[in-house]
GROMACS .gro file of C-alpha atoms in nm:
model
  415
    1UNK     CA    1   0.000   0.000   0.000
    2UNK     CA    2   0.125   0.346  -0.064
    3UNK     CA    3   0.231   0.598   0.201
    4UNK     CA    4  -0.077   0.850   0.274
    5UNK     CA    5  -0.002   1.195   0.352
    6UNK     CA    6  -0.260   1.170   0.566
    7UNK     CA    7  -0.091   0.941   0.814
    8UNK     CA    8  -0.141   0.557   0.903
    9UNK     CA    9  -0.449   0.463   1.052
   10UNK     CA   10  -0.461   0.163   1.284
   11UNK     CA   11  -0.510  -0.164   1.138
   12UNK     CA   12  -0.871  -0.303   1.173
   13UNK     CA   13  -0.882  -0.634   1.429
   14UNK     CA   14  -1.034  -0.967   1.323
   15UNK     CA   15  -1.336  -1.044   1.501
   16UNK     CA   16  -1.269  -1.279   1.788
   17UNK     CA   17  -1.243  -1.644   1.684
   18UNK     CA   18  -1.589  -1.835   1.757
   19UNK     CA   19  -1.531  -2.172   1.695
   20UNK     CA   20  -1.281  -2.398   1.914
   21UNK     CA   21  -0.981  -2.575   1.743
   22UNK     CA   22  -0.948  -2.982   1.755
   23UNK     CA   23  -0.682  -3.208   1.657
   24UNK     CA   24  -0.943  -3.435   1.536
   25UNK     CA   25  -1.189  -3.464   1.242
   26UNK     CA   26  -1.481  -3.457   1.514
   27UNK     CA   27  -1.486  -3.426   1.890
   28UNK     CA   28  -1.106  -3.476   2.063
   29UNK     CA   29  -0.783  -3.318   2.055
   30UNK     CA   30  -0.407  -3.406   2.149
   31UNK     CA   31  -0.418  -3.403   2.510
   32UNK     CA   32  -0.504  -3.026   2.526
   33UNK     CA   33  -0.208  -2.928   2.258
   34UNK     CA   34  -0.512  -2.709   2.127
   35UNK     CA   35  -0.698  -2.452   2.344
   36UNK     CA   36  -1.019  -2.511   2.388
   37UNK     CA   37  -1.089  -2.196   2.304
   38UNK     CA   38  -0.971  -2.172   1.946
   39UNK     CA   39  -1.084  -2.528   1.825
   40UNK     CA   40  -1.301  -2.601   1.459
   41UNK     CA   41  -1.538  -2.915   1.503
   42UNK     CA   42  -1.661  -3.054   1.157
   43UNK     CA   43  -1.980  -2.903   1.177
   44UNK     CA   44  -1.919  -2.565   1.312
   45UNK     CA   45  -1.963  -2.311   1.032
   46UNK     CA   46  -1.658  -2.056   1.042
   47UNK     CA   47  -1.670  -1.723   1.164
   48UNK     CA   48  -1.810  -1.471   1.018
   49UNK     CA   49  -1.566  -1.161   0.999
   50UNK     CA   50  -1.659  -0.820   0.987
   51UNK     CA   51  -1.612  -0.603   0.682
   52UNK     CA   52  -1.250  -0.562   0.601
   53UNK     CA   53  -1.131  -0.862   0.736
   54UNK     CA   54  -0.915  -0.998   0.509
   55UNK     CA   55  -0.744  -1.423   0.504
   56UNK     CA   56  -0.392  -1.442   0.597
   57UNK     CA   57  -0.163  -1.344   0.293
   58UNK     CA   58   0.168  -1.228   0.243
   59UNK     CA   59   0.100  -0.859   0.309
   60UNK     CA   60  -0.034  -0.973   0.660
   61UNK     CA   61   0.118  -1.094   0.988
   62UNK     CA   62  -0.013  -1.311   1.281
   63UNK     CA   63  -0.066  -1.113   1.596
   64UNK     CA   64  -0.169  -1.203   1.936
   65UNK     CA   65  -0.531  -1.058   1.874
   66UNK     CA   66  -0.587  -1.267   1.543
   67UNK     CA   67  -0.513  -1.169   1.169
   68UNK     CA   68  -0.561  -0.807   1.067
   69UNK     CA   69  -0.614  -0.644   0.770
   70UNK     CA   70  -0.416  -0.380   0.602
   71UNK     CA   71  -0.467  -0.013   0.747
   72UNK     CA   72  -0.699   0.237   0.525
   73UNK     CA   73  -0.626   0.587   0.487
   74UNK     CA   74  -0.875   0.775   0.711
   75UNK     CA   75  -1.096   1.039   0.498
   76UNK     CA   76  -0.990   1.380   0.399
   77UNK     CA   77  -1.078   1.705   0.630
   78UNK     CA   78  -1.291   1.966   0.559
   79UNK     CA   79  -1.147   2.139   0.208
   80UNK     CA   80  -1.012   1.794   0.126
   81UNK     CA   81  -0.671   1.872   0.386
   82UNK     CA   82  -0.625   1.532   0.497
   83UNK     CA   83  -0.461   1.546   0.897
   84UNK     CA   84  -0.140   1.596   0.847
   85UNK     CA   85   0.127   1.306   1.038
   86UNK     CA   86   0.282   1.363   1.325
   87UNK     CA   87   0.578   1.245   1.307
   88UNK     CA   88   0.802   1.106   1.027
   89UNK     CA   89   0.906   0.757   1.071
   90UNK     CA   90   1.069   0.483   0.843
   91UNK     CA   91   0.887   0.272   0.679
   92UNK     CA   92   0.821  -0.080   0.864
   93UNK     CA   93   0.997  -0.351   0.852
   94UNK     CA   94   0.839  -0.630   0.571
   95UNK     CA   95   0.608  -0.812   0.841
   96UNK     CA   96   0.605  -1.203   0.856
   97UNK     CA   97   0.384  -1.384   0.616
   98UNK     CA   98   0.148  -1.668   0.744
   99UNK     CA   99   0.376  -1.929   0.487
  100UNK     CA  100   0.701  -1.829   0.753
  101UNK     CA  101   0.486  -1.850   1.057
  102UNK     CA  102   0.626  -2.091   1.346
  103UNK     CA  103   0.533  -2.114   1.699
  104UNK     CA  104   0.664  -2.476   1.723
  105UNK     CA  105   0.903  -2.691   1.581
  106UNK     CA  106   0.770  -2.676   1.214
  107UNK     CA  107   0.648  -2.367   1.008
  108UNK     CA  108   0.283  -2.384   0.935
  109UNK     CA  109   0.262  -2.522   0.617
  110UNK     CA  110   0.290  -2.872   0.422
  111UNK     CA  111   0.622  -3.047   0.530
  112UNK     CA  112   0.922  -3.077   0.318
  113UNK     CA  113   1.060  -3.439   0.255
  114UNK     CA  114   1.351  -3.264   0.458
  115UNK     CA  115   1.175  -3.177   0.682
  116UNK     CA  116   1.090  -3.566   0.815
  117UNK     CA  117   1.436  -3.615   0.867
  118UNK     CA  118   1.541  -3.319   1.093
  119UNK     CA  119   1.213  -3.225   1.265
  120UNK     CA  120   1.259  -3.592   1.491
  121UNK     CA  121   1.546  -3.477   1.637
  122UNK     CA  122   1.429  -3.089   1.727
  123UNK     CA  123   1.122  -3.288   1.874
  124UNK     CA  124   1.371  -3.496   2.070
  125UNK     CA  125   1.551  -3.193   2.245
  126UNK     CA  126   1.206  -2.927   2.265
  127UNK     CA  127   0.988  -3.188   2.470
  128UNK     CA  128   1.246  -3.419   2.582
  129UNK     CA  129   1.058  -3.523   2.879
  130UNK     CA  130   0.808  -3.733   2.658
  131UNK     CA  131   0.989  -3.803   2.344
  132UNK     CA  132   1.275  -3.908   2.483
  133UNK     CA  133   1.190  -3.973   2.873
  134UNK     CA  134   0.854  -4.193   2.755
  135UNK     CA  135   1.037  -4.458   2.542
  136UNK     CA  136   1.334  -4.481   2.788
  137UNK     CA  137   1.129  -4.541   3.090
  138UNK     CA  138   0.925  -4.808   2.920
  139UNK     CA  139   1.245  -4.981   2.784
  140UNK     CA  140   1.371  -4.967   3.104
  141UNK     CA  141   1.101  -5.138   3.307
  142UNK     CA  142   1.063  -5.435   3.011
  143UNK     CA  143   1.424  -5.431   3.048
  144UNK     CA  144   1.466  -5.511   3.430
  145UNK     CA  145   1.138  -5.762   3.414
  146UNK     CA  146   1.335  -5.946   3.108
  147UNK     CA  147   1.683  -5.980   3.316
  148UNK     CA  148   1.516  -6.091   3.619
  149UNK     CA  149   1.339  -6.363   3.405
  150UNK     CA  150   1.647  -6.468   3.244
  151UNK     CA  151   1.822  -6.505   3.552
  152UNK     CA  152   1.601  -6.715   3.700
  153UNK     CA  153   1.568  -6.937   3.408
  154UNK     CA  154   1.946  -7.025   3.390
  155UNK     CA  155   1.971  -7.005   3.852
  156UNK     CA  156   1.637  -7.236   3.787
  157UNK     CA  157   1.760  -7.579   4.016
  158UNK     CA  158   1.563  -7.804   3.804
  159UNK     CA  159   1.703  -7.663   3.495
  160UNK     CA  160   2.011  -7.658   3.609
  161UNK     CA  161   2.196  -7.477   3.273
  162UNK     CA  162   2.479  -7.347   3.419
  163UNK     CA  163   2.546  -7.681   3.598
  164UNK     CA  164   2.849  -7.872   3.425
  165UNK     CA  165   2.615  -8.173   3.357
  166UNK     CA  166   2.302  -8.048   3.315
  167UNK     CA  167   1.976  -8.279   3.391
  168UNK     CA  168   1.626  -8.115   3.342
  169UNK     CA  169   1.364  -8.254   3.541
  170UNK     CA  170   1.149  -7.958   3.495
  171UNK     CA  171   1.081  -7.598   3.533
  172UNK     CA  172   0.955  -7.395   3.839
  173UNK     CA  173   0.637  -7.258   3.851
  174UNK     CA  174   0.788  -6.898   3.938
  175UNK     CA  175   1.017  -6.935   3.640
  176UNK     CA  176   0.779  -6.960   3.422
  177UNK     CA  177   0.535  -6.679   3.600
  178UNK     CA  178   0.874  -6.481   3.548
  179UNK     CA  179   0.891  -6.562   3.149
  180UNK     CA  180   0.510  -6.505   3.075
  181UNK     CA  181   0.538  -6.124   3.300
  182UNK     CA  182   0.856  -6.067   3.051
  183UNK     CA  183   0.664  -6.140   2.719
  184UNK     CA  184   0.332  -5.948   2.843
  185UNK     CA  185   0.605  -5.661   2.971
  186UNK     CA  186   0.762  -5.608   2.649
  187UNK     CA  187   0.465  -5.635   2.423
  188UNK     CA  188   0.308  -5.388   2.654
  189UNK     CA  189   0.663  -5.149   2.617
  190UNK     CA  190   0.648  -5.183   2.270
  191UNK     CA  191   0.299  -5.048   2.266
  192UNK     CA  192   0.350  -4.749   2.494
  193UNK     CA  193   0.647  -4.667   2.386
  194UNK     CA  194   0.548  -4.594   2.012
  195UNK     CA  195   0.257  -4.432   2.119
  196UNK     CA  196   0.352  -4.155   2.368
  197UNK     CA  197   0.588  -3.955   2.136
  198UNK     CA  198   0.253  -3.842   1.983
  199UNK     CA  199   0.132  -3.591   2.242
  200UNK     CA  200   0.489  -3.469   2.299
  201UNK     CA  201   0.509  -3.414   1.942
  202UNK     CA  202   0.169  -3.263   1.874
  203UNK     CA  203   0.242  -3.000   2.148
  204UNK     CA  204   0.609  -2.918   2.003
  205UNK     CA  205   0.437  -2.830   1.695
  206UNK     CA  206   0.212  -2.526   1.893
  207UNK     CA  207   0.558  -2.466   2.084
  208UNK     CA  208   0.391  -2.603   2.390
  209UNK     CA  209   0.614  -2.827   2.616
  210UNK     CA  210   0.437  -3.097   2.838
  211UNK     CA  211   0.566  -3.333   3.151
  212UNK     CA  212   0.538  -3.696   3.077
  213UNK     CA  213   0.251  -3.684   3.365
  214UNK     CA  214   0.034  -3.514   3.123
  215UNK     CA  215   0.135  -3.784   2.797
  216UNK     CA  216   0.066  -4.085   2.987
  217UNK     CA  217  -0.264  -3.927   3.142
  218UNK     CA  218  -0.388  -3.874   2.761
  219UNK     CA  219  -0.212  -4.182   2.661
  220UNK     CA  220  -0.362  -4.452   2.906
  221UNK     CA  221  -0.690  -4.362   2.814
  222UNK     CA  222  -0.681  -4.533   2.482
  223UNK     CA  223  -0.476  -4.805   2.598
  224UNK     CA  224  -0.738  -5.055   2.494
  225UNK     CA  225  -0.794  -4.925   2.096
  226UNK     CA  226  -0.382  -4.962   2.108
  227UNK     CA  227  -0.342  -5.304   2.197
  228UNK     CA  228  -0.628  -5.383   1.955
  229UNK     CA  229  -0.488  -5.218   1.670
  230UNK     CA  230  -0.085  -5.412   1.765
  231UNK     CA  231  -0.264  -5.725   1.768
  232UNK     CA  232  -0.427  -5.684   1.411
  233UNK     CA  233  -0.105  -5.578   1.329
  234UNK     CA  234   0.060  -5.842   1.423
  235UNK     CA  235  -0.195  -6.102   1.294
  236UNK     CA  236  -0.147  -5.959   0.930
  237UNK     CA  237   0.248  -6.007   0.954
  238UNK     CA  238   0.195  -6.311   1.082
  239UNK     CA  239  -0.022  -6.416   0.762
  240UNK     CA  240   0.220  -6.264   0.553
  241UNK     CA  241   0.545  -6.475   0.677
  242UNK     CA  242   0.338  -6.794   0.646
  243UNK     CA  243   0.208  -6.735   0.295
  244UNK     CA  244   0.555  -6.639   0.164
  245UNK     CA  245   0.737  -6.936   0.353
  246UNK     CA  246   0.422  -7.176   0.253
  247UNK     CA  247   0.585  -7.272  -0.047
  248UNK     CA  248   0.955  -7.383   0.126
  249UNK     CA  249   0.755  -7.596   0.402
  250UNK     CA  250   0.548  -7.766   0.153
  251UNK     CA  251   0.847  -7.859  -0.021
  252UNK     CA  252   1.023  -7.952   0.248
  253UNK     CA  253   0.761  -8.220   0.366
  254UNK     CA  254   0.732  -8.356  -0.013
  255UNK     CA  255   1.145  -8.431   0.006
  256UNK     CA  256   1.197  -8.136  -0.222
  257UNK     CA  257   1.489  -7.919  -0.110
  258UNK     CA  258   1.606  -7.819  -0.428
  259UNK     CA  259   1.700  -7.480  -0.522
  260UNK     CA  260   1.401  -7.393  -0.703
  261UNK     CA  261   1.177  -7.401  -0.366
  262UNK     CA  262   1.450  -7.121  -0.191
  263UNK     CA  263   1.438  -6.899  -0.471
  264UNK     CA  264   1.088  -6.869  -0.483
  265UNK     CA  265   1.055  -6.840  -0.141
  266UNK     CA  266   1.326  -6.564  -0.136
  267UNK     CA  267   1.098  -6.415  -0.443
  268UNK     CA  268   0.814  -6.379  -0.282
  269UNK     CA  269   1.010  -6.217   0.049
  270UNK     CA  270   1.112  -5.936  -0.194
  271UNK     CA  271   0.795  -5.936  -0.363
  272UNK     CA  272   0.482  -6.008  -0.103
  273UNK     CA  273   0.661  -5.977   0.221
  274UNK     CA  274   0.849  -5.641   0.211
  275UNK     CA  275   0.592  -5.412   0.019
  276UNK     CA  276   0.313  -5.567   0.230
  277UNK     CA  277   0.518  -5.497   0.565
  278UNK     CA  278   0.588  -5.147   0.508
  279UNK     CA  279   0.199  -5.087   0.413
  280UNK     CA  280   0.119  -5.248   0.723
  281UNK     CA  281   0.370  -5.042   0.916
  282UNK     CA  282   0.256  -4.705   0.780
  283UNK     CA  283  -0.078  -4.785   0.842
  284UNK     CA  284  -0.020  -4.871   1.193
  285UNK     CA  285   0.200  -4.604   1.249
  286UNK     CA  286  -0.033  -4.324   1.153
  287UNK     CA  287  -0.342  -4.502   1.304
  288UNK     CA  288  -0.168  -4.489   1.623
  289UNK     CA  289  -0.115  -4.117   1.622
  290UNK     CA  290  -0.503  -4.043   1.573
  291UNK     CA  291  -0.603  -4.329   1.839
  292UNK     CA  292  -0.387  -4.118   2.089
  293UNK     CA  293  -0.481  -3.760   1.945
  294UNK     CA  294  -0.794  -3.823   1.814
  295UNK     CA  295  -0.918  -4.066   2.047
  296UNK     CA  296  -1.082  -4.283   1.785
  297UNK     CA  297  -1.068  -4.603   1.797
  298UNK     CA  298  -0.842  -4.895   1.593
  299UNK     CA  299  -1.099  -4.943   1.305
  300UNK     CA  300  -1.157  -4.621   1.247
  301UNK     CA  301  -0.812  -4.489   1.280
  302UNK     CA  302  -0.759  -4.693   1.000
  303UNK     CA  303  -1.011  -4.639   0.732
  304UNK     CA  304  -0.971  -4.246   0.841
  305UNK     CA  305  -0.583  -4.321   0.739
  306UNK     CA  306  -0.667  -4.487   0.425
  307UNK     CA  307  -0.883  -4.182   0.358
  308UNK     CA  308  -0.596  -3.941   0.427
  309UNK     CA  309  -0.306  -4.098   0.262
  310UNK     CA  310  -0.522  -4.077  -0.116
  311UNK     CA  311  -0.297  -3.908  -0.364
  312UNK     CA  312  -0.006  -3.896  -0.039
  313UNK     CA  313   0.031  -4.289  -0.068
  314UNK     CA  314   0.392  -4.359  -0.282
  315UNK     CA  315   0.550  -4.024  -0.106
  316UNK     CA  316   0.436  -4.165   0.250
  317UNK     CA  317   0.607  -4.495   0.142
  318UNK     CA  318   0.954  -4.295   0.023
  319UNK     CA  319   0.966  -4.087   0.309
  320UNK     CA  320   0.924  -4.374   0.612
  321UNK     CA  321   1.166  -4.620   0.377
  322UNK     CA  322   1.395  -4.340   0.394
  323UNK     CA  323   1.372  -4.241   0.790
  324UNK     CA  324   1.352  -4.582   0.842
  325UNK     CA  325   1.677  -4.690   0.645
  326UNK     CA  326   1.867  -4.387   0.839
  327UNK     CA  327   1.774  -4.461   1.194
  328UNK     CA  328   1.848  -4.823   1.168
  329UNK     CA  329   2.192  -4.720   0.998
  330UNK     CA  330   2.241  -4.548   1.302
  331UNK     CA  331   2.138  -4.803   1.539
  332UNK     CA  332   2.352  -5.032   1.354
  333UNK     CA  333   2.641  -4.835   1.446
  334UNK     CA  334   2.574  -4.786   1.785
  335UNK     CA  335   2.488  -5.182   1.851
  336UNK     CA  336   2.836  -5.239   1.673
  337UNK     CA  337   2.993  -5.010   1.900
  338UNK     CA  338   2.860  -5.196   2.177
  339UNK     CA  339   2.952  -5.572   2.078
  340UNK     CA  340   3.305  -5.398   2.025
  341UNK     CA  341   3.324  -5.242   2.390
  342UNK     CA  342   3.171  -5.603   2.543
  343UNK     CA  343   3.514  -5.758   2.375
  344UNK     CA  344   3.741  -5.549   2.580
  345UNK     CA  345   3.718  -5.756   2.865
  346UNK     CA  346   3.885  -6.027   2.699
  347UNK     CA  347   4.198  -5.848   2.770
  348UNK     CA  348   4.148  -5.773   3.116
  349UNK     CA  349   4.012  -6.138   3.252
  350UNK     CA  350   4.030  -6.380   2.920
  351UNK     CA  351   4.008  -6.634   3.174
  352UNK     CA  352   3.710  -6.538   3.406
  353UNK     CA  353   3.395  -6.617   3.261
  354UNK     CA  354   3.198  -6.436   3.504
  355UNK     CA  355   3.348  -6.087   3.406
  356UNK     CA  356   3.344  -6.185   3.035
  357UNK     CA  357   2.925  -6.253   3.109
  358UNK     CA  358   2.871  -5.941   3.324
  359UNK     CA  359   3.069  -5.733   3.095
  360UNK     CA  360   2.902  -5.887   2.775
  361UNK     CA  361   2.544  -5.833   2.944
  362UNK     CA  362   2.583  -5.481   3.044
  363UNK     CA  363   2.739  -5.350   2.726
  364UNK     CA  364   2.464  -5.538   2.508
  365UNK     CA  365   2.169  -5.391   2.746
  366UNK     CA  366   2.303  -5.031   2.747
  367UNK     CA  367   2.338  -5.054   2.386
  368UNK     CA  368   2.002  -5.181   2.375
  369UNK     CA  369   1.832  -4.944   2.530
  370UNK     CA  370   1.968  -4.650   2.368
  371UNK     CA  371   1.943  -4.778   2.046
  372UNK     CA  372   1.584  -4.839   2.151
  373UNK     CA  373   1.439  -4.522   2.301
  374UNK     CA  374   1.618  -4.379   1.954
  375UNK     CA  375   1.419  -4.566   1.750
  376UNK     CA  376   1.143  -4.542   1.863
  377UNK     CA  377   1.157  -4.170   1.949
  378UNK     CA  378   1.235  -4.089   1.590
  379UNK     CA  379   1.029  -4.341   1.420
  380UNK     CA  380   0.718  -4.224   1.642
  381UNK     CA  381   0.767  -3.847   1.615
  382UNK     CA  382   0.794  -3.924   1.189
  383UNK     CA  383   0.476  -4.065   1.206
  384UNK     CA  384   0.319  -3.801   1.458
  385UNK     CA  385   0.437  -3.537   1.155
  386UNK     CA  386   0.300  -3.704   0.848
  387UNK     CA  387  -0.083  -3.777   1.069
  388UNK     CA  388   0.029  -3.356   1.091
  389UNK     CA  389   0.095  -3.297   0.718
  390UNK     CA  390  -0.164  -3.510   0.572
  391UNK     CA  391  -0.423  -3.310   0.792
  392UNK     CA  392  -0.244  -2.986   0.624
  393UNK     CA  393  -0.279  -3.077   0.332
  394UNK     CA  394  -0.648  -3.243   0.317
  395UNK     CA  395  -0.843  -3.013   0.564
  396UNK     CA  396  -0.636  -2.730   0.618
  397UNK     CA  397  -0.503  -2.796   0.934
  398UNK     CA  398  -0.221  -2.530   0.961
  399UNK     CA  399  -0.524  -2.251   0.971
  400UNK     CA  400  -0.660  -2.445   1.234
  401UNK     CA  401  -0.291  -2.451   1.425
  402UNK     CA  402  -0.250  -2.079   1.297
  403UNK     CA  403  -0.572  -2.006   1.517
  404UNK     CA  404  -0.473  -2.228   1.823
  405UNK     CA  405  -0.147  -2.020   1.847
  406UNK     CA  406  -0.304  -1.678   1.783
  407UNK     CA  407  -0.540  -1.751   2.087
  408UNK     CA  408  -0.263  -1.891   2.326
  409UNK     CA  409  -0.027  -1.603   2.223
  410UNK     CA  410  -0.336  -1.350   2.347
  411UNK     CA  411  -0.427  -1.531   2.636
  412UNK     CA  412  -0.060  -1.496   2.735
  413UNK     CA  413  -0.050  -1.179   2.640
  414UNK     CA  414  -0.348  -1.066   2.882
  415UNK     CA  415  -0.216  -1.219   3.172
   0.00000   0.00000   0.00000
């Protein structure tokens, strides 16, 4: 707009918001990562502004009372003498546009594919607590619950595996208690552990940190829609490994072992097995992040991800192949690193097994755990940002955010 004689008037104000802001196609939202006040349910009709109150474009710029329009000149005086201004100033600075806007970890827009591969780790260091802290105290707990159960399986009398001749005569009932508790612990971590990076992710992107109190309060809630959508999960994978290695059994129990029977099977590994596991995996990895934010529940989570990923399906595949194949480089490294530091006691005590074990054991389980919690912690906040840029892209979801973060930024500012 062109400098007025006249003088700048102020800049009308956008009426105040009326509708509330959700995470969710209908009634829930992320544990609160969206004030109530500011959320848009699917069949609220949007406010209404008043005259001159334009959509965000690149000639306007959030503030804490909502998106304003450009200033109008007032009208000319009597004998058209406008007022004249009061003071000379410079011109103002070129004003944010809504494209550059970012109150959280990612602008407010449609992700970049580079984006998915350095946004995990910001979400790692802004809410720590949760993205980091969730996984690690899960992994831990598994972790204790699975050495105390080994332990008692080899220190198991009627076992007797560490004794130099060995007869089993059976297994004791608290052994076994011990084994089952391990199995049911680390399904369980497994669960929980890709799941509550989703809150802590979903507030990073408003700029909002939260205590892992807060994640696991949201989280537990739809504990029982989790474990329903692992198990179909895991019943599908299942399928899939006994259709591709159908063809190697049968020929097994006909006395065919020749070549022909392995090649096929490795065929359809490549062809069935892999492709099919990585839809399954996306699937379950977005569904998870609207069961938690959008408390929906397993079924629904994943037709309403089918829905989402239309036209979005190939560059969902690229870009969790991709993150996937560079965390588990990573991991790779680290678990190398570790199996490499376990041999160094083989030059302190070659000769003392028990050091060798203890040594071996503790090097493999911190290993293990890091390389867990990292996983997991990236892989989870990945999918917590493509359930956020499908939304952007299919309902407009960053307006929605833009709106969230307009009304926390005023209610902060009017304390």
């Amino acid at each position: 707009m062109e400098p007025s004689c006249h003088g700048p008037a102020p800049a009308r104000r956008a009426p105040p918001l009326r509708s509330e802001q959700s995470w969710q196609d209908g009634p829930s939202r992320p544990g609160g990562a969206v004030s109530d006040s500011t959320s848009r349910g699917a069949a609220d009709a949007p406010p209404q502004p008043d005259a001159g109150w334009t959509p965000p474009s690149a000639h306007d710029s959030p503030t804490a009372q909502g998106w304003s329009a450009p200033a109008t000149p007032p009208p000319p005086g009597p004998g058209g003498q406008g007022t004249p201004a009061s003071h000379p100033h410079a011109p103002p600075a070129p004003a944010p546009t809504y494209r550059s806007w970012q109150p959280g970890i990612i602008p407010l827009r449609p992700l970049t594919f580079g984006d998915f591969l350095a946004v995990p780790f910001k979400a790692m260091r802004f809410n720590r607590a949760v993205v980091l802290g969730g996984p690690l105290l899960f992994a831990l707990v598994a972790g204790l619950i699975s050495v105390t159960a080994t332990w008692l399986l080899f220190t198991d009398p009627q076992l007797g595996l560490l004794d130099s001749t060995p007869s089993v005569s059976g297994i004791n009932g608290q052994t076994v208690a011990m084994l089952v508790l391990a199995l049911v612990a680390t399904l369980l971590a497994d669960v929980l552990s890709s799941s509550i990076v989703a809150p802590g992710v979903a507030r990073a992107v408003l700029g909002e940190r939260i205590g892992l109190g807060t994640a696991w309060t949201q989280m537990r809630r739809r504990l029982g829609s989790l474990l329903v959508l692992y198990i179909a999960s895991t019943v599908v994978y299942v399928a899939l490994i006994v259709v591709v290695a159908l063809p190697l059994l049968l020929g097994l129990a006909a006395g065919d072992s020749t070549g022909a029977t392995i090649v096929l099977t490795v065929l359809l590994a490549f062809v069935l097995l892999l492709p099919a596991g990585l839809v399954v995996t996306i699937l379950q990895g977005i569904a998870r992040a609207m069961v938690v934010l959008e408390g929906l529940g397993a079924i629904a989570a994943i037709k309403r991800t089918v829905r989402l990923l239309k036209g979005r399906f190939w560059w969902t595949v690229l870009i969790v192949f991709v993150t996937a194949l560079l965390i588990n480089v990573v991991v790779g490294v680290l678990q190398q690193a570790g199996q490499i530091a376990s041999l160094a006691a083989l030059f302190v005590a070659p000769d003392n097994m028990a050091v060798l074990a203890v040594t071996y054991f503790v090097a493999y389980g911190i290993t293990f755990l890091v390389s867990s919690v990292l996983l997991y912690s990236y892989m989870g906040s990945v999918f917590a940002l493509l359930y956020t840029d499908m939304r952007m892209r299919h309902e407009g979801f960053d307006l929605d955010l833009a709106r969230a973060a307009e009304a926390r930024a005023a209610a902060a500012a009017g304390r």
